[in-house]
Amino acid sequence: MKLTFPHVLSTCLLGAYCVIASANAAPADAELLALVQRHAQAQSSFDQATLKAVTAENYVEISPVGEVDGREKMLSFYAPEQKRPSPQVQVDEPAVRLFGDTALISARLSYRLNQEGAARTFAMRAGYVARLVDQQWLLVSAQYTGIRPPKP
């Protein structure tokens, strides 16, 4: 194959574009992971104001038992009068995929709840969709799937 100037130039430009795109993706990845962590912490602490701030008006959530809840129903679950002992939550194993102004984020949520001197742990996989709205990332959906505990 004979390399011509246009071929070499287009290859260099494509390479430069990929470097710039990946450099821009890194800050967005960190911002999106912080968004997911804020959301998980707000759920754990029944922080309804933060949940409202990090979710879009058309937010939809699918619970681990398959129930579909709109934003208002989700927010009512975390109302101050509903607050009960809540678990500590840790977000790990994140994966972020950007598609312009839309992002898919998945992570493992690990919970630890201390009740009456006994610790209970459980984990879920969570899948999130976020949209960039007025230069701010907001969650538009979340879906949770329980992770079975390892067999003894």
Short mmCIF file of C-alpha atoms in Angstrom, two decimals:
data_model
loop_
_atom_site.label_atom_id
_atom_site.label_comp_id
_atom_site.label_asym_id
_atom_site.label_seq_id
_atom_site.Cartn_x
_atom_site.Cartn_y
_atom_site.Cartn_z
CA MET A 1 0.00 0.00 0.00
CA LYS A 2 1.42 3.35 -1.01
CA LEU A 3 1.09 6.02 1.66
CA THR A 4 0.10 9.41 0.35
CA PHE A 5 0.19 12.74 2.13
CA PRO A 6 -3.62 12.88 2.55
CA HIS A 7 -3.61 9.35 4.01
CA VAL A 8 -0.83 10.20 6.50
CA LEU A 9 -2.49 13.52 7.40
CA SER A 10 -5.90 11.92 8.01
CA THR A 11 -4.31 9.21 10.17
CA CYS A 12 -2.49 11.84 12.26
CA LEU A 13 -5.64 13.94 12.63
CA LEU A 14 -7.68 10.90 13.69
CA GLY A 15 -5.02 10.01 16.27
CA ALA A 16 -4.98 13.56 17.63
CA TYR A 17 -8.78 13.55 17.86
CA CYS A 18 -8.74 10.28 19.83
CA VAL A 19 -6.18 11.68 22.29
CA ILE A 20 -8.24 14.85 22.80
CA ALA A 21 -11.48 12.86 23.18
CA SER A 22 -9.98 10.54 25.79
CA ALA A 23 -8.52 13.52 27.69
CA ASN A 24 -11.97 15.12 27.79
CA ALA A 25 -13.59 11.83 28.86
CA ALA A 26 -11.46 11.51 32.01
CA PRO A 27 -12.96 14.56 33.80
CA ALA A 28 -16.46 13.46 32.76
CA ASP A 29 -15.79 9.95 34.12
CA ALA A 30 -14.78 11.39 37.50
CA GLU A 31 -17.80 13.71 37.53
CA LEU A 32 -20.16 10.85 36.69
CA LEU A 33 -18.70 8.58 39.37
CA ALA A 34 -19.08 11.40 41.89
CA LEU A 35 -22.72 11.77 40.79
CA VAL A 36 -23.37 8.06 41.40
CA GLN A 37 -21.65 8.24 44.80
CA ARG A 38 -23.73 11.30 45.79
CA HIS A 39 -26.88 9.47 44.72
CA ALA A 40 -26.00 6.31 46.69
CA GLN A 41 -25.03 8.30 49.80
CA ALA A 42 -28.22 10.38 49.56
CA GLN A 43 -30.30 7.21 49.42
CA SER A 44 -28.47 5.76 52.40
CA SER A 45 -28.94 8.91 54.49
CA PHE A 46 -32.49 9.66 53.25
CA ASP A 47 -31.28 13.01 51.86
CA GLN A 48 -34.28 13.90 49.76
CA ALA A 49 -32.90 17.32 48.72
CA THR A 50 -29.74 15.79 47.23
CA LEU A 51 -31.76 13.07 45.48
CA LYS A 52 -33.90 15.77 43.90
CA ALA A 53 -30.78 17.73 42.87
CA VAL A 54 -29.03 14.77 41.17
CA THR A 55 -32.04 13.33 39.30
CA ALA A 56 -33.85 14.65 36.25
CA GLU A 57 -37.57 15.35 36.38
CA ASN A 58 -38.23 12.31 34.17
CA TYR A 59 -36.10 9.96 36.33
CA VAL A 60 -37.25 6.34 36.50
CA GLU A 61 -35.92 3.68 38.84
CA ILE A 62 -36.26 -0.10 38.65
CA SER A 63 -35.91 -1.70 42.07
CA PRO A 64 -34.19 -5.03 42.79
CA VAL A 65 -37.65 -6.64 42.91
CA GLY A 66 -38.61 -5.25 39.50
CA GLU A 67 -40.87 -2.37 40.55
CA VAL A 68 -40.78 0.69 38.30
CA ASP A 69 -40.86 3.98 40.22
CA GLY A 70 -40.99 7.48 38.82
CA ARG A 71 -39.07 10.31 40.45
CA GLU A 72 -41.89 11.45 42.75
CA LYS A 73 -42.46 7.94 44.09
CA MET A 74 -38.71 7.49 44.61
CA LEU A 75 -38.47 10.83 46.43
CA SER A 76 -41.45 9.96 48.66
CA PHE A 77 -39.68 6.76 49.74
CA TYR A 78 -36.79 8.92 51.04
CA ALA A 79 -39.00 11.47 52.82
CA PRO A 80 -37.70 12.45 56.29
CA GLU A 81 -40.64 10.77 58.03
CA GLN A 82 -39.76 7.48 56.25
CA LYS A 83 -36.19 7.47 57.58
CA ARG A 84 -35.10 4.25 59.23
CA PRO A 85 -31.71 2.76 60.12
CA SER A 86 -29.76 2.88 56.91
CA PRO A 87 -26.75 0.92 55.78
CA GLN A 88 -23.32 2.26 55.00
CA VAL A 89 -22.78 2.09 51.27
CA GLN A 90 -19.63 1.70 49.24
CA VAL A 91 -19.52 2.25 45.47
CA ASP A 92 -16.88 0.28 43.59
CA GLU A 93 -16.14 -1.55 40.33
CA PRO A 94 -17.33 1.42 38.26
CA ALA A 95 -17.53 1.45 34.47
CA VAL A 96 -18.42 4.60 32.52
CA ARG A 97 -19.30 4.76 28.84
CA LEU A 98 -19.90 8.16 27.23
CA PHE A 99 -22.08 8.77 24.19
CA GLY A 100 -22.07 12.54 23.67
CA ASP A 101 -24.44 14.07 26.23
CA THR A 102 -25.50 10.64 27.54
CA ALA A 103 -23.56 8.29 29.79
CA LEU A 104 -24.04 4.74 30.99
CA ILE A 105 -22.56 4.00 34.39
CA SER A 106 -22.46 0.67 36.16
CA ALA A 107 -21.11 -0.07 39.61
CA ARG A 108 -21.31 -2.46 42.50
CA LEU A 109 -23.03 -1.10 45.61
CA SER A 110 -21.93 -2.86 48.80
CA TYR A 111 -24.03 -2.32 51.91
CA ARG A 112 -23.33 -2.92 55.58
CA LEU A 113 -26.15 -2.56 58.09
CA ASN A 114 -25.68 -2.87 61.85
CA GLN A 115 -28.89 -3.82 63.60
CA GLU A 116 -29.12 -4.85 67.21
CA GLY A 117 -25.42 -5.70 67.37
CA ALA A 118 -25.47 -7.89 64.27
CA ALA A 119 -23.93 -6.80 60.99
CA ARG A 120 -25.66 -7.64 57.74
CA THR A 121 -23.98 -7.20 54.38
CA PHE A 122 -25.37 -7.39 50.87
CA ALA A 123 -24.51 -6.06 47.43
CA MET A 124 -26.20 -4.99 44.21
CA ARG A 125 -25.17 -4.12 40.70
CA ALA A 126 -26.52 -0.78 39.62
CA GLY A 127 -26.88 0.55 36.12
CA TYR A 128 -27.41 4.26 35.63
CA VAL A 129 -28.15 6.51 32.68
CA ALA A 130 -27.11 10.15 32.99
CA ARG A 131 -27.74 13.09 30.66
CA LEU A 132 -25.91 16.37 30.41
CA VAL A 133 -28.58 19.01 31.02
CA ASP A 134 -27.54 22.68 31.03
CA GLN A 135 -23.91 21.61 31.57
CA GLN A 136 -24.83 19.48 34.60
CA TRP A 137 -24.98 15.68 34.68
CA LEU A 138 -28.29 14.35 36.02
CA LEU A 139 -29.43 10.77 36.48
CA VAL A 140 -32.41 9.86 34.31
CA SER A 141 -32.63 6.23 35.35
CA ALA A 142 -31.26 3.59 37.66
CA GLN A 143 -31.75 -0.16 37.75
CA TYR A 144 -30.69 -2.39 40.61
CA THR A 145 -29.98 -6.12 40.56
CA GLY A 146 -29.17 -8.04 43.71
CA ILE A 147 -25.93 -9.99 43.85
CA ARG A 148 -26.30 -13.44 45.36
CA PRO A 149 -24.01 -14.05 48.33
CA PRO A 150 -21.26 -16.59 47.68
CA LYS A 151 -22.19 -20.15 48.56
CA PRO A 152 -20.41 -21.49 51.65
#
